[in-house]
Amino acid sequence: RAHWQEGPQSMAKDKRGHKDNKDSSDDDRPLGKPKAAADEIDDDVPIGNKPKKAENAESDEDDEPIGKKVKARQPTKPKKKNDDDDDSEDDKPLKSSKPDKKKAKAKVKEEEEEEEDKPASRKRARASRAKVKEEDSDGEDDDDDDFDDSPRKKKTRGKSPASKKKAGGKSPSSKGSSKGTSKGSSKGSSKGGDGDAPKKKEAKTEYVYEWWKEEEPLPEGKKWRFLEHNGVIFPPEYKPHGVQMRYDGKPVDLNAEQEAIATMYASMIKTDYATKKVFLENFWKAFKEALGKDHVIQKYEKCDFTPIAAHLDEERERKKGLSKEEKNKIKEARDALEAPYVHVILDSHLEKNGNFRVEPAGLFRGRGEHPKMGQVKGVIQPEDITINCAPDARPPMCPLPGHHWSTVVHKDEATWMAFYKDTINGEFKYIFMSAGSSLKGQSDREKFEKARELKKHVHRIRQSITRGLRSKDALILQQNVALWLIDNLAIRAGNEKDTSEEADTVGCCSLRVEHVTLDADEDGPTIFFKFLGKDSIEYKNLLKLRPADEARAREGEEDPCVSFVREGELDNFKQLCNAMKVLLKETSDKKKKKPSDDVFDELTTSSLNQYLKSLMPGLTAKVFRTYNASYTLDQELFKLEEHDLRSDYTKTETTQLKFYNDANYQVAILCNHSKSVSKTFDAQMERIDGRIGEVEEEVKAAKKELKGTSGSERDRLKKKAEGLEAKLHKLQTEKAIKQKLAGVALSTSKTNYLDPRITVAWCKRFGNFPLTKIFNKSLLTKFKWAVDEADEDWRF
């Protein structure tokens, strides 16, 4: 692994730890995937294109590892040619400015002559490397988490006043986000009277390449011009610890492979998985296979893994007991190992890498009641991994001696840098850049713009659904019943699954008769849905007409398992109920259905998506889901504009945050984004109740003390009482928020389904509410493009 920093630069290309792929026609195909089945893979999966031949690939500078070219750190913001920047000659002492300028001009001229015949993509990459080298010459390190692209201190004997002023001012990158973050925080802090604790220092967002200001967009379908990276980190090889497990009360010797599997299980015996029958059966089968037929261990009931579990606990405690200096040394060693992998070169700038670590071996957990939980995940080797980089980039060196990559490809239409196949399910695991990268940002913006485009077509599409619900054709009827459910309930489309290979989760197209119940109540017909959705999260929803009685209607709105038919959809709902009676009772060829039969026997996910694309180019069930989630948030948030209690909600940051969370809650319920309630929830509520009780007593005492006073003493005591009442109100509000959101996951919709520009615009419009109260540090980085783009008048 140290080869990145010290490797011989004269190493020939065909000896760099990867296969020569010039003449291979099948190298681009994922491992173990038959050529004929390539169409089944996602768009980003390689499908057999031959790698392009490298041009000018033998440059001496190309043979330098990224670890030498670019120190693994975050760059400063690229400077424009004509900006009066921090590198201005005015900021340097007069004595040194003139000679530096001449040298710089001479150097630039020389570099321009050398670069004249090189490809454009390599020119941009060289510029990026030279820029970072120049910045690194200061010998100062940046903190990856708290990147600040304000000017670096120059090593000169003195500074001009202008330079000193700049060093203390705001960084260029913070200007674009000041409306939504810094400015919002300062104004938001003016909201008083809620007894807030002193504000914490606002989290800095890391450097983000401002791709949305790029003047030269890429050709359609292309994701990059140049891509160079250092590959992936492999987990350390297993080291036997020598602790014996017991069988029938006696110590048993195990070889390294057997001990590794026993240790995997011992680390999980205190989890819920160790109580699940499927998990235990799959683990025992794998363990017995590793033990062999003649091993002394024959029955699971006689196995005792507690000695190994005790050893793991001791190791955990030992690490906790290390001194601060020892922990820092371990962290420094880990950081040094990961440093070459943290960043990649993309076109003319650096981007932060994402998941560059290969998954270690272990017992498979899965989600929900997965039929393969407990199976042993195999070790991933370099031969299982396909690398993607530019044809004129230096391919990453394989870090394990004696191994090589499966193949190296050059797919500029893909955003992944590497992939391998999961040993349990055969799924592809991709190595992408971080969530804050320009590629992910562009993908997010395209996704939300596609959802906004649906807004222009949704009225016409809903008219088409109305006609389709009355169709006599079985396929057309089923397509429109499914689409009505997707539009109104935001149910996922669903896919057909082999339940022996995957958990039995369903979506709209794979609903079975047993998942749907037709009934009626005092308000009219009802449809009750109950099934396991994505990640084995239970979906329960009673779809019914809104009660005329407002008290009952409000009660239903607060119930996460009740949905009211949307206004204007009454006739369609009645028609839907009639259609569902037929679909639940018999097949399209008039055969009686069993509970295990599909509701939509004529419909598949692919045929539904084809139908959706005929209604609008690029339309999918997920676009509908994103549209309904974002539209709901936009409508809920901007109710504050003319809300009767607007002044109460905007009085303090706590009450305004509650208003936002209530709106986000409606989206989470719509999309069925739930989570298990924390085991410590009851204890947390008890602590909050205790604090509320204490403050209530303080309020009573303050009011009692206030009686019979006058003048300045009365004013002082009155102010104290008001402060305590505000503190009490804040605690009560926080308790209400916590209770309401106990089983709801707000972050899922916030990260994936809600256009961030809605939130940014709302924060700017209503008192410059601090965006940091809603978006954490990673979301501020991920959505910086939205902070710059949306003003207070922006609407979804």
Coordinates of N, CA and C in Angstrom, one line a residue, residues 232-389:
V232 N -9.3 1.3 -4.4 CA -10.0 1.0 -3.2 C -9.1 0.5 -2.1
I233 N -9.5 0.6 -0.9 CA -8.8 0.0 0.3 C -9.4 -1.3 0.6
F234 N -8.6 -2.3 0.8 CA -9.1 -3.6 1.2 C -9.0 -3.8 2.8
P235 N -10.0 -4.5 3.4 CA -9.9 -4.7 4.8 C -8.7 -5.5 5.2
P236 N -8.1 -5.3 6.4 CA -6.9 -6.1 6.8 C -7.2 -7.6 6.8
E237 N -6.2 -8.4 6.5 CA -6.3 -9.9 6.6 C -6.6 -10.3 8.0
Y238 N -7.4 -11.4 8.1 CA -7.8 -11.8 9.4 C -6.6 -12.4 10.2
K239 N -6.4 -12.0 11.5 CA -5.4 -12.5 12.3 C -5.9 -13.3 13.4
P240 N -5.6 -14.6 13.4 CA -6.2 -15.5 14.5 C -5.8 -15.0 15.9
H241 N -6.7 -15.1 16.8 CA -6.5 -14.7 18.2 C -6.2 -15.8 19.1
G242 N -6.5 -17.0 18.7 CA -6.1 -18.2 19.5 C -7.0 -18.5 20.7
V243 N -8.1 -17.8 20.9 CA -9.0 -18.1 22.0 C -9.9 -19.2 21.5
Q244 N -10.0 -20.3 22.4 CA -10.7 -21.5 22.0 C -12.2 -21.3 22.4
M245 N -13.1 -21.8 21.6 CA -14.5 -22.0 21.9 C -14.6 -23.3 22.7
R246 N -15.8 -23.5 23.2 CA -16.0 -24.8 23.9 C -17.1 -25.6 23.3
Y247 N -16.9 -26.9 23.3 CA -17.9 -27.9 22.7 C -18.2 -28.9 23.8
D248 N -19.4 -29.0 24.2 CA -19.8 -30.0 25.3 C -18.9 -29.7 26.5
G249 N -18.6 -28.5 26.8 CA -17.8 -28.1 28.0 C -16.3 -28.2 27.9
K250 N -15.8 -28.7 26.7 CA -14.4 -28.8 26.5 C -13.8 -27.8 25.5
P251 N -12.6 -27.3 25.7 CA -12.0 -26.4 24.7 C -11.8 -27.1 23.4
V252 N -11.9 -26.4 22.3 CA -11.8 -27.0 20.9 C -10.8 -26.1 20.1
D253 N -9.9 -26.8 19.4 CA -9.0 -26.0 18.5 C -9.7 -25.8 17.2
L254 N -9.5 -24.7 16.6 CA -10.0 -24.3 15.3 C -8.9 -23.8 14.4
N255 N -9.0 -24.1 13.1 CA -8.0 -23.4 12.2 C -8.4 -22.0 11.9
A256 N -7.7 -21.2 11.1 CA -7.9 -19.8 11.0 C -9.3 -19.5 10.4
E257 N -9.6 -20.3 9.3 CA -10.9 -20.1 8.7 C -12.1 -20.4 9.6
Q258 N -12.0 -21.5 10.4 CA -13.1 -21.9 11.3 C -13.2 -20.8 12.4
E259 N -12.0 -20.4 13.0 CA -12.0 -19.4 14.0 C -12.6 -18.1 13.6
A260 N -12.3 -17.7 12.3 CA -12.9 -16.5 11.8 C -14.4 -16.5 11.8
I261 N -15.0 -17.6 11.3 CA -16.5 -17.7 11.3 C -17.1 -17.8 12.7
A262 N -16.4 -18.5 13.6 CA -16.9 -18.5 15.0 C -16.8 -17.1 15.6
T263 N -15.8 -16.4 15.3 CA -15.6 -15.0 15.8 C -16.7 -14.1 15.3
M264 N -17.0 -14.3 14.0 CA -18.1 -13.5 13.4 C -19.4 -13.7 14.2
Y265 N -19.7 -14.9 14.5 CA -20.9 -15.3 15.2 C -20.9 -14.8 16.7
A266 N -19.7 -14.9 17.3 CA -19.5 -14.5 18.7 C -19.8 -13.0 18.9
S267 N -19.4 -12.2 17.8 CA -19.6 -10.8 17.9 C -21.1 -10.4 17.8
M268 N -21.9 -11.4 17.5 CA -23.4 -11.0 17.3 C -24.3 -11.8 18.2
I269 N -23.7 -12.5 19.2 CA -24.6 -13.3 20.0 C -25.5 -12.5 21.0
K270 N -25.1 -11.2 21.1 CA -26.0 -10.3 22.0 C -27.0 -9.5 21.2
T271 N -27.0 -9.7 19.9 CA -28.0 -9.0 19.0 C -29.2 -9.8 18.8
D272 N -30.3 -9.2 18.3 CA -31.5 -9.9 18.0 C -31.4 -10.9 16.9
Y273 N -30.3 -10.8 16.0 CA -30.1 -11.8 15.0 C -29.9 -13.2 15.5
A274 N -29.2 -13.3 16.7 CA -28.9 -14.6 17.2 C -30.1 -15.3 17.8
T275 N -31.2 -14.6 17.8 CA -32.5 -15.3 18.2 C -33.3 -15.7 17.1
K276 N -32.9 -15.4 15.8 CA -33.7 -15.7 14.7 C -33.4 -17.0 14.1
K277 N -34.4 -17.8 13.8 CA -34.2 -19.2 13.3 C -33.4 -19.2 12.0
V278 N -33.8 -18.4 11.0 CA -33.2 -18.4 9.7 C -31.7 -18.1 9.8
F279 N -31.4 -17.0 10.7 CA -30.0 -16.6 10.9 C -29.2 -17.8 11.4
L280 N -29.7 -18.5 12.4 CA -29.0 -19.5 13.1 C -28.8 -20.7 12.1
E281 N -29.8 -21.0 11.4 CA -29.7 -22.2 10.4 C -28.6 -21.9 9.4
N282 N -28.6 -20.7 8.8 CA -27.7 -20.4 7.8 C -26.2 -20.3 8.3
F283 N -26.1 -19.7 9.5 CA -24.7 -19.7 10.1 C -24.2 -21.1 10.4
W284 N -25.1 -22.0 11.0 CA -24.6 -23.3 11.3 C -24.2 -24.1 10.1
K285 N -25.0 -23.9 9.0 CA -24.7 -24.6 7.7 C -23.3 -24.2 7.2
A286 N -23.0 -22.9 7.3 CA -21.7 -22.4 6.8 C -20.6 -22.8 7.7
F287 N -20.8 -22.8 9.0 CA -19.8 -23.2 10.0 C -19.5 -24.7 9.9
K288 N -20.5 -25.5 9.7 CA -20.4 -27.0 9.6 C -19.6 -27.3 8.3
E289 N -19.8 -26.6 7.3 CA -19.1 -26.8 6.0 C -17.6 -26.5 6.2
A290 N -17.3 -25.4 7.0 CA -15.9 -25.1 7.2 C -15.2 -26.1 8.2
L291 N -16.0 -26.7 9.1 CA -15.5 -27.7 10.0 C -15.2 -29.0 9.4
G292 N -16.0 -29.4 8.4 CA -15.8 -30.7 7.8 C -16.6 -31.8 8.5
K293 N -16.7 -32.9 7.8 CA -17.6 -34.0 8.4 C -17.0 -34.7 9.6
D294 N -15.7 -34.8 9.7 CA -15.0 -35.5 10.8 C -14.7 -34.7 12.0
H295 N -15.1 -33.4 12.0 CA -14.7 -32.6 13.2 C -15.5 -33.0 14.4
V296 N -14.9 -32.7 15.6 CA -15.6 -33.1 16.8 C -16.9 -32.3 17.1
I297 N -17.0 -31.1 16.5 CA -18.2 -30.3 16.7 C -19.2 -30.8 15.7
Q298 N -20.4 -31.3 16.3 CA -21.4 -31.9 15.5 C -22.8 -31.2 15.7
K299 N -23.1 -30.7 16.9 CA -24.4 -30.1 17.2 C -24.2 -28.7 17.7
Y300 N -25.1 -27.8 17.2 CA -25.1 -26.4 17.6 C -25.4 -26.3 19.1
E301 N -26.3 -27.1 19.6 CA -26.7 -27.0 21.0 C -25.6 -27.1 22.0
K302 N -24.5 -27.9 21.6 CA -23.4 -28.1 22.5 C -22.3 -27.1 22.4
C303 N -22.5 -26.1 21.5 CA -21.4 -25.1 21.2 C -21.5 -24.0 22.2
D304 N -20.4 -23.5 22.7 CA -20.3 -22.4 23.6 C -19.3 -21.4 23.0
F305 N -19.8 -20.2 22.5 CA -19.0 -19.2 21.9 C -18.6 -18.1 22.8
T306 N -19.1 -18.2 24.1 CA -18.9 -17.1 25.1 C -17.4 -16.8 25.4
P307 N -16.4 -17.8 25.3 CA -15.0 -17.4 25.5 C -14.5 -16.4 24.5
I308 N -14.9 -16.6 23.2 CA -14.5 -15.7 22.1 C -15.2 -14.4 22.3
A309 N -16.5 -14.4 22.7 CA -17.3 -13.2 22.9 C -16.7 -12.4 24.0
A310 N -16.2 -13.1 25.1 CA -15.6 -12.4 26.2 C -14.2 -11.7 25.8
H311 N -13.5 -12.4 24.9 CA -12.3 -11.9 24.4 C -12.5 -10.6 23.6
L312 N -13.6 -10.6 22.8 CA -13.9 -9.4 22.0 C -14.3 -8.3 22.9
D313 N -15.1 -8.6 24.0 CA -15.4 -7.5 24.9 C -14.2 -6.9 25.6
E314 N -13.2 -7.8 25.9 CA -12.0 -7.3 26.6 C -11.2 -6.4 25.6
E315 N -11.2 -6.8 24.3 CA -10.5 -6.0 23.3 C -11.2 -4.6 23.2
R316 N -12.5 -4.7 23.2 CA -13.2 -3.4 23.1 C -12.9 -2.5 24.3
E317 N -12.9 -3.1 25.5 CA -12.6 -2.3 26.7 C -11.2 -1.8 26.7
R318 N -10.2 -2.6 26.2 CA -8.8 -2.2 26.1 C -8.7 -1.0 25.2
K319 N -9.4 -1.0 24.1 CA -9.3 0.1 23.2 C -9.9 1.4 23.8
K320 N -11.0 1.2 24.5 CA -11.6 2.4 25.2 C -10.7 2.9 26.2
G321 N -9.9 2.1 26.9 CA -9.0 2.5 27.9 C -7.7 3.1 27.5
L322 N -7.4 3.2 26.1 CA -6.2 3.7 25.6 C -6.1 5.2 26.0
S323 N -4.9 5.7 26.1 CA -4.8 7.2 26.4 C -5.1 8.0 25.1
K324 N -5.3 9.3 25.3 CA -5.6 10.1 24.2 C -4.5 10.1 23.2
E325 N -3.2 10.1 23.7 CA -2.1 10.1 22.7 C -2.0 8.8 21.9
E326 N -2.4 7.6 22.6 CA -2.4 6.3 21.8 C -3.5 6.3 20.8
K327 N -4.7 6.9 21.2 CA -5.8 6.9 20.2 C -5.4 7.8 19.0
N328 N -4.7 8.9 19.3 CA -4.3 9.8 18.2 C -3.4 9.2 17.3
K329 N -2.4 8.3 17.8 CA -1.5 7.7 17.0 C -2.2 6.7 16.1
I330 N -3.2 6.0 16.6 CA -4.0 5.0 15.8 C -4.7 5.8 14.7
K331 N -5.3 6.9 15.1 CA -6.1 7.7 14.1 C -5.1 8.2 13.0
E332 N -3.9 8.7 13.4 CA -3.0 9.2 12.4 C -2.5 8.1 11.5
A333 N -2.3 6.9 12.0 CA -1.9 5.8 11.1 C -3.0 5.5 10.1
R334 N -4.3 5.5 10.6 CA -5.4 5.2 9.8 C -5.6 6.3 8.7
D335 N -5.4 7.5 9.1 CA -5.6 8.7 8.2 C -4.5 8.6 7.1
A336 N -3.3 8.2 7.5 CA -2.1 8.1 6.6 C -2.4 7.0 5.6
L337 N -3.0 5.9 6.0 CA -3.3 4.8 5.1 C -4.4 5.3 4.1
E338 N -5.4 6.0 4.6 CA -6.5 6.4 3.7 C -6.3 7.6 2.9
A339 N -5.2 8.4 3.3 CA -5.0 9.7 2.6 C -5.0 9.6 1.1
P340 N -4.3 8.7 0.4 CA -4.3 8.7 -1.0 C -5.6 8.4 -1.7
Y341 N -6.6 7.9 -0.9 CA -7.9 7.5 -1.5 C -9.0 8.5 -1.2
V342 N -8.7 9.5 -0.4 CA -9.8 10.5 0.0 C -10.3 11.3 -1.1
H343 N -9.4 11.7 -2.0 CA -9.8 12.6 -3.2 C -9.5 11.9 -4.5
V344 N -10.2 12.4 -5.5 CA -10.0 11.9 -6.9 C -9.9 13.2 -7.8
I345 N -9.2 13.0 -8.9 CA -9.1 14.1 -9.9 C -10.3 14.0 -10.9
L346 N -11.2 14.9 -10.9 CA -12.3 14.9 -11.9 C -12.2 16.2 -12.7
D347 N -11.9 16.0 -14.0 CA -11.7 17.1 -15.0 C -10.6 18.0 -14.4
S348 N -10.9 19.2 -14.1 CA -9.9 20.2 -13.7 C -9.9 20.5 -12.2
H349 N -10.4 19.6 -11.4 CA -10.5 19.9 -9.9 C -10.5 18.6 -9.1
L350 N -10.4 18.7 -7.8 CA -10.5 17.6 -6.9 C -11.9 17.4 -6.4
E351 N -12.3 16.1 -6.2 CA -13.6 15.8 -5.6 C -13.3 14.8 -4.5
K352 N -14.2 14.9 -3.4 CA -14.0 14.0 -2.3 C -14.6 12.6 -2.7
N353 N -13.8 11.6 -2.3 CA -14.3 10.2 -2.6 C -15.4 9.8 -1.6
G354 N -16.1 8.8 -2.0 CA -17.2 8.3 -1.1 C -16.8 7.0 -0.4
N355 N -17.4 5.9 -0.8 CA -17.2 4.6 -0.1 C -16.0 3.9 -0.7
F356 N -14.8 4.3 -0.5 CA -13.6 3.6 -1.1 C -13.1 2.4 -0.4
R357 N -13.9 1.9 0.6 CA -13.4 0.7 1.4 C -14.2 -0.5 0.9
V358 N -13.6 -1.5 0.6 CA -14.2 -2.8 0.2 C -14.9 -3.4 1.5
E359 N -16.1 -4.0 1.3 CA -16.8 -4.6 2.5 C -16.0 -5.8 3.0
P360 N -15.8 -5.9 4.3 CA -15.1 -7.0 4.9 C -16.0 -8.3 4.9
A361 N -15.3 -9.4 5.1 CA -16.1 -10.6 5.3 C -16.9 -10.6 6.6
G362 N -18.0 -11.3 6.7 CA -18.8 -11.3 7.9 C -20.1 -12.1 7.7
L363 N -20.9 -12.1 8.7 CA -22.2 -12.8 8.6 C -23.2 -11.8 8.0
F364 N -23.9 -12.2 7.0 CA -24.9 -11.3 6.3 C -26.1 -11.1 7.2
R365 N -26.5 -9.8 7.3 CA -27.6 -9.5 8.1 C -28.9 -9.3 7.3
G366 N -28.8 -8.5 6.3 CA -30.0 -8.2 5.5 C -30.9 -7.3 6.2
R367 N -32.0 -7.0 5.6 CA -33.0 -6.2 6.2 C -34.3 -7.0 6.4
G368 N -35.0 -6.7 7.5 CA -36.2 -7.5 7.7 C -35.9 -9.0 7.9
E369 N -36.8 -9.8 7.4 CA -36.7 -11.3 7.5 C -36.1 -11.8 6.2
H370 N -34.8 -11.5 6.0 CA -34.1 -11.9 4.8 C -33.8 -13.4 4.8
P371 N -34.1 -14.2 3.8 CA -33.9 -15.6 3.9 C -32.4 -16.0 3.9
K372 N -31.5 -15.1 3.6 CA -30.1 -15.4 3.5 C -29.3 -14.9 4.7
M373 N -30.0 -14.3 5.7 CA -29.3 -13.8 6.9 C -28.6 -14.9 7.6
G374 N -27.3 -14.6 8.0 CA -26.5 -15.6 8.7 C -25.5 -16.3 7.8
Q375 N -25.7 -16.1 6.5 CA -24.7 -16.7 5.5 C -23.4 -15.9 5.6
V376 N -22.3 -16.5 5.3 CA -21.0 -15.9 5.4 C -20.6 -15.1 4.1
K377 N -20.4 -13.8 4.3 CA -20.0 -13.0 3.1 C -18.5 -13.3 2.9
G378 N -18.2 -13.6 1.6 CA -16.8 -14.0 1.3 C -15.9 -12.8 1.2
V379 N -14.6 -13.1 1.1 CA -13.6 -12.1 1.0 C -13.5 -11.6 -0.5
I380 N -13.6 -10.3 -0.7 CA -13.5 -9.7 -2.0 C -12.0 -9.5 -2.4
Q381 N -11.6 -10.0 -3.5 CA -10.2 -9.9 -3.9 C -10.1 -8.9 -5.1
P382 N -8.9 -8.4 -5.4 CA -8.8 -7.4 -6.5 C -9.3 -8.0 -7.8
E383 N -9.2 -9.3 -8.0 CA -9.6 -10.0 -9.2 C -11.1 -9.9 -9.4
D384 N -11.9 -9.5 -8.4 CA -13.3 -9.4 -8.4 C -13.7 -7.9 -8.8
I385 N -12.7 -7.0 -8.9 CA -13.1 -5.6 -9.0 C -12.7 -5.0 -10.4
T386 N -13.7 -4.3 -11.0 CA -13.5 -3.6 -12.2 C -13.3 -2.1 -11.9
I387 N -12.2 -1.5 -12.5 CA -11.8 -0.1 -12.3 C -12.3 0.7 -13.5
N388 N -12.7 1.9 -13.2 CA -13.1 2.9 -14.3 C -12.3 4.2 -14.1
C389 N -11.6 4.6 -15.2 CA -10.8 5.8 -15.1 C -10.7 6.3 -16.6

